Tab-separated table of C-alpha atoms in Angstrom:
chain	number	residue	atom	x	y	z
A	1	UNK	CA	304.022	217.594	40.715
A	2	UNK	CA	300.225	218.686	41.619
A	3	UNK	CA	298.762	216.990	44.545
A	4	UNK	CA	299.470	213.996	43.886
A	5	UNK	CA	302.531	212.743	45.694
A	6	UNK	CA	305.715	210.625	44.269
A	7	UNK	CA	305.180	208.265	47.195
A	8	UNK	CA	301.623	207.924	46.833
A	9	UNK	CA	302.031	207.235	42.752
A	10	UNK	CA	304.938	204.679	43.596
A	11	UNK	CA	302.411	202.771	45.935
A	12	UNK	CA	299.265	203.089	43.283
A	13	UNK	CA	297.137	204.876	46.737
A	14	UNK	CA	295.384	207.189	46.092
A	15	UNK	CA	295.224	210.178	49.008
A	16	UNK	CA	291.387	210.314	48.392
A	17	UNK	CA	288.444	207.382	48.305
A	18	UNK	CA	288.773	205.703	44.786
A	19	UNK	CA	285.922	206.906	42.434
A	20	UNK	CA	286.071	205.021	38.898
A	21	UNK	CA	283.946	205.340	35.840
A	22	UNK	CA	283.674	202.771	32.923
A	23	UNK	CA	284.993	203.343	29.683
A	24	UNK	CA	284.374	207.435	29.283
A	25	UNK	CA	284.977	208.718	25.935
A	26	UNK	CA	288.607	210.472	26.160
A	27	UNK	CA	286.905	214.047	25.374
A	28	UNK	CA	284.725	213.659	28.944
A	29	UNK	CA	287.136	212.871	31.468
A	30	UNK	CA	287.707	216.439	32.351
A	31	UNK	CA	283.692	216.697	32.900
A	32	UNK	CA	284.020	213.811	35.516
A	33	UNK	CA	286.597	214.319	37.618
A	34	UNK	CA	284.839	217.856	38.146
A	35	UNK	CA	281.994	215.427	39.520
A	36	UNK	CA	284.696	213.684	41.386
A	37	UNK	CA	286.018	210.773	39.530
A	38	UNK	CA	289.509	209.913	40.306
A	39	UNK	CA	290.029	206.771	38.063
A	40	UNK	CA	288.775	205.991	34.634
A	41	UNK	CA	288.438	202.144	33.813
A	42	UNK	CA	288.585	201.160	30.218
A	43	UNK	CA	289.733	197.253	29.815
A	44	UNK	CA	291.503	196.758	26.327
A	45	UNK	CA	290.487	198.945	23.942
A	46	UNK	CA	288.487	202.792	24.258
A	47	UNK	CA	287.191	203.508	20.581
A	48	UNK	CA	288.928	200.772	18.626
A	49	UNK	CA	291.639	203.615	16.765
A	50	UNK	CA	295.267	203.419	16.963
A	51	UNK	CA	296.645	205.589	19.270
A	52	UNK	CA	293.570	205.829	21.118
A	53	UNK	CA	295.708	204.625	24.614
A	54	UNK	CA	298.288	207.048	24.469
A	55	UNK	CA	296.018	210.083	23.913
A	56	UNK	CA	293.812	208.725	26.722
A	57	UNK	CA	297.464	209.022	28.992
A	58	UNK	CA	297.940	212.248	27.312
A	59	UNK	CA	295.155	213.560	28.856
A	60	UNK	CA	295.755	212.294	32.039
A	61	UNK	CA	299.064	213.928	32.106
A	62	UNK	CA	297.316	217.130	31.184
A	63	UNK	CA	294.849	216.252	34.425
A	64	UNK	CA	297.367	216.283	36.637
A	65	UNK	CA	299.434	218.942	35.486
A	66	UNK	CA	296.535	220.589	36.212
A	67	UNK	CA	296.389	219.172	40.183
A	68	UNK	CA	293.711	216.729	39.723
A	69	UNK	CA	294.450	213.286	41.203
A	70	UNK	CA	293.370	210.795	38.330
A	71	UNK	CA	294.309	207.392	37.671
A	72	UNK	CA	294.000	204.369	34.941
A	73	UNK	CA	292.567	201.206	35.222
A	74	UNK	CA	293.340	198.408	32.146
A	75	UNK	CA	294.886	195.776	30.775
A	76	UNK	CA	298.542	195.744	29.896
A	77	UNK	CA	300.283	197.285	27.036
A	78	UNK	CA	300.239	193.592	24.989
A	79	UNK	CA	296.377	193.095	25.200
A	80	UNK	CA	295.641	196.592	24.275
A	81	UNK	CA	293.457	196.729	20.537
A	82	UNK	CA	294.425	197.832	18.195
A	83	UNK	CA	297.637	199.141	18.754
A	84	UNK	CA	301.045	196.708	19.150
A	85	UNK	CA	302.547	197.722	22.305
A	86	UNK	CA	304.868	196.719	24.020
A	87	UNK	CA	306.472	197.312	27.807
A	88	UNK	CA	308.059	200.309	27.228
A	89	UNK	CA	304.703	202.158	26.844
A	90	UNK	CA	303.871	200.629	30.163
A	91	UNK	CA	306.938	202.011	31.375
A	92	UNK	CA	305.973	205.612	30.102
A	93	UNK	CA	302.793	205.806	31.550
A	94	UNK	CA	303.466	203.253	34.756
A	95	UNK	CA	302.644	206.547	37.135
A	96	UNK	CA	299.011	206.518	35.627
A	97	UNK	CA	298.351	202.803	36.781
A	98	UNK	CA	296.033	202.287	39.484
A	99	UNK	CA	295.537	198.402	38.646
A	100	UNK	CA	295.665	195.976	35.639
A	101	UNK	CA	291.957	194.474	35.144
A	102	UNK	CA	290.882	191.018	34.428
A	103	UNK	CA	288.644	190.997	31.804
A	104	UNK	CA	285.442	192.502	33.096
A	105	UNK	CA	282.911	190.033	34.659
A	106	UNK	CA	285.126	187.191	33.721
A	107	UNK	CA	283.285	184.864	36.043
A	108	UNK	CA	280.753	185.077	33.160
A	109	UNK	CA	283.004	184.863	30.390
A	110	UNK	CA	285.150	181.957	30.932
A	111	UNK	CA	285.327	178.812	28.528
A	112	UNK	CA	283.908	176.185	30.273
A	113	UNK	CA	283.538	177.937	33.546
A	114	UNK	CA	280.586	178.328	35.840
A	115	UNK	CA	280.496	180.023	38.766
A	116	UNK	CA	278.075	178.192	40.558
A	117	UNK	CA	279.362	174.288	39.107
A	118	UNK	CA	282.521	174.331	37.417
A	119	UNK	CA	284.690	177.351	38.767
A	120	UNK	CA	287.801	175.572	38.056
A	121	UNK	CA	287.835	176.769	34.857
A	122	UNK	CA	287.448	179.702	36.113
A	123	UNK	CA	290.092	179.946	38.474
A	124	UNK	CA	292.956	178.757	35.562
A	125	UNK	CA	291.994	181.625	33.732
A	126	UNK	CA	292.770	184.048	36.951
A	127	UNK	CA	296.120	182.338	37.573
A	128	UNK	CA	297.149	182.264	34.070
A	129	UNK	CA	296.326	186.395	34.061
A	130	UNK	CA	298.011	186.438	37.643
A	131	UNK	CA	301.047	185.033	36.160
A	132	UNK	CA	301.619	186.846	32.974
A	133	UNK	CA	300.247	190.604	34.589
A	134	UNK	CA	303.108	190.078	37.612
A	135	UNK	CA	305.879	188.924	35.109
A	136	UNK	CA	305.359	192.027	33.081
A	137	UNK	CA	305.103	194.185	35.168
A	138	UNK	CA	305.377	192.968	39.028
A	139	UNK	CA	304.238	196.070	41.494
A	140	UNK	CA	301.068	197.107	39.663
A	141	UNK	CA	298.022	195.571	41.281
A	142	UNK	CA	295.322	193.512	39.675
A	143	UNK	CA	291.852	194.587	39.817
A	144	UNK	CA	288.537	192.177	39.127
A	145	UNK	CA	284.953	193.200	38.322
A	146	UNK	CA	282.628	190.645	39.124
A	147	UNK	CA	278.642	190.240	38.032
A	148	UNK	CA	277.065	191.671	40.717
A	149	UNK	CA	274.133	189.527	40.221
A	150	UNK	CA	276.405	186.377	41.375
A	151	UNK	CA	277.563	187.468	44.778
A	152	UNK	CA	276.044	185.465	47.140
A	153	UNK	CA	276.562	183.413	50.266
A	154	UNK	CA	275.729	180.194	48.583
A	155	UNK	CA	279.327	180.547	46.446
A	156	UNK	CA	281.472	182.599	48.488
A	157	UNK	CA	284.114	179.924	48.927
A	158	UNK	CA	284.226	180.400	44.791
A	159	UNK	CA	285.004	183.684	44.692
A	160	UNK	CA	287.614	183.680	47.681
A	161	UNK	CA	289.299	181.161	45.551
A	162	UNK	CA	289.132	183.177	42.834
A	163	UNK	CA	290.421	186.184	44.435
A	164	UNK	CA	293.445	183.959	46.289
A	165	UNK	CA	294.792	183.397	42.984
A	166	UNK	CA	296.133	187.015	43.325
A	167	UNK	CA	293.687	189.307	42.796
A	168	UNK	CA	294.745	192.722	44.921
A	169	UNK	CA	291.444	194.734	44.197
A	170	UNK	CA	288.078	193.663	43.970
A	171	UNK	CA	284.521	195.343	43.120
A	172	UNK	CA	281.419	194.141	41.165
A	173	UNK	CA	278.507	195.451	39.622
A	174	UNK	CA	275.315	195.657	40.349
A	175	UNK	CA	272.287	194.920	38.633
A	176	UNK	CA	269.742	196.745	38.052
A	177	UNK	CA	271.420	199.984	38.653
């Protein structure tokens, strides 16, 4: 099986420092993990085709049959666009999965939420995610990507309780880059 060990797949750990890119067109990925990338990141959709999720898996298959250590980041199989999967797709590809995401910067995206006045909003949404990500599928973690431009002492205790509502993997972006 490559480099990439069955234990290390059945824990989602990678045996190198994670390196993720956002939403690389399927036809790339080769082109970045030669500049190191070990995890592509797309959230629920890549182009907007059918099919477009299992030739993106495809090719990750093809990765590692090759030895490369590569990964997925997204949502789970019922949020993906446009296609109507279900769990047994999950099931096929569940060795791919580094983490489910939240939808990315959430803390901006929210109904009613603000991150600075009214994160309880906020925080229902996470739960709610929480909740429905673990009952389909339990052992994969959950990954959030946060605005960057939010982090700050002044509402740290916001985003720990964001993050204690079962959040495994954190990062953020930053702005400008």
């Amino acid at each position: 099986m490559s480099t990439v060990t069955a234990a290390s797949m059945l824990n989602n750990t990678l045996p190198i420092y994670p390196v993720a890119c956002w939403w690389q067109r399927i036809d790339t990925m080769l082109s970045w993990v030669q500049r190191g990338v070990n995890v592509f990141w797309w959230d629920k959709q890549i182009y907007g085709n059918p099919g477009d999720f299992e030739a993106m898996h495809q090719n990750i298959e093809e990765l590692r049959s090759q030895g490369h250590c590569v990964w997925v980041i997204r949502q789970p199989a019922y949020l993906l666009a446009p296609d109507k999967l279900d769990i047994s797709f999950d099931l096929k590809w569940k060795s791919h999965l580094y983490a489910f995401d939240l939808d990315d910067e959430f803390d901006d995206k929210v109904a009613g939420g603000n991150i600075y006045t009214n994160v309880q909003p906020i925080i229902a949404y996470v739960k709610q995610r929480v909740s429905s990500y673990h009952a389909w599928l339990p052992d994969v973690p959950i990954i959030a990507n946060f605005n960057g431009t939010h982090v700050a002492e002044a509402i740290r205790t916001h985003y720990e309780a964001i993050i204690d509502c079962g959040i495994d993997i954190i990062s953020s972006d930053q702005y400008p880059c």
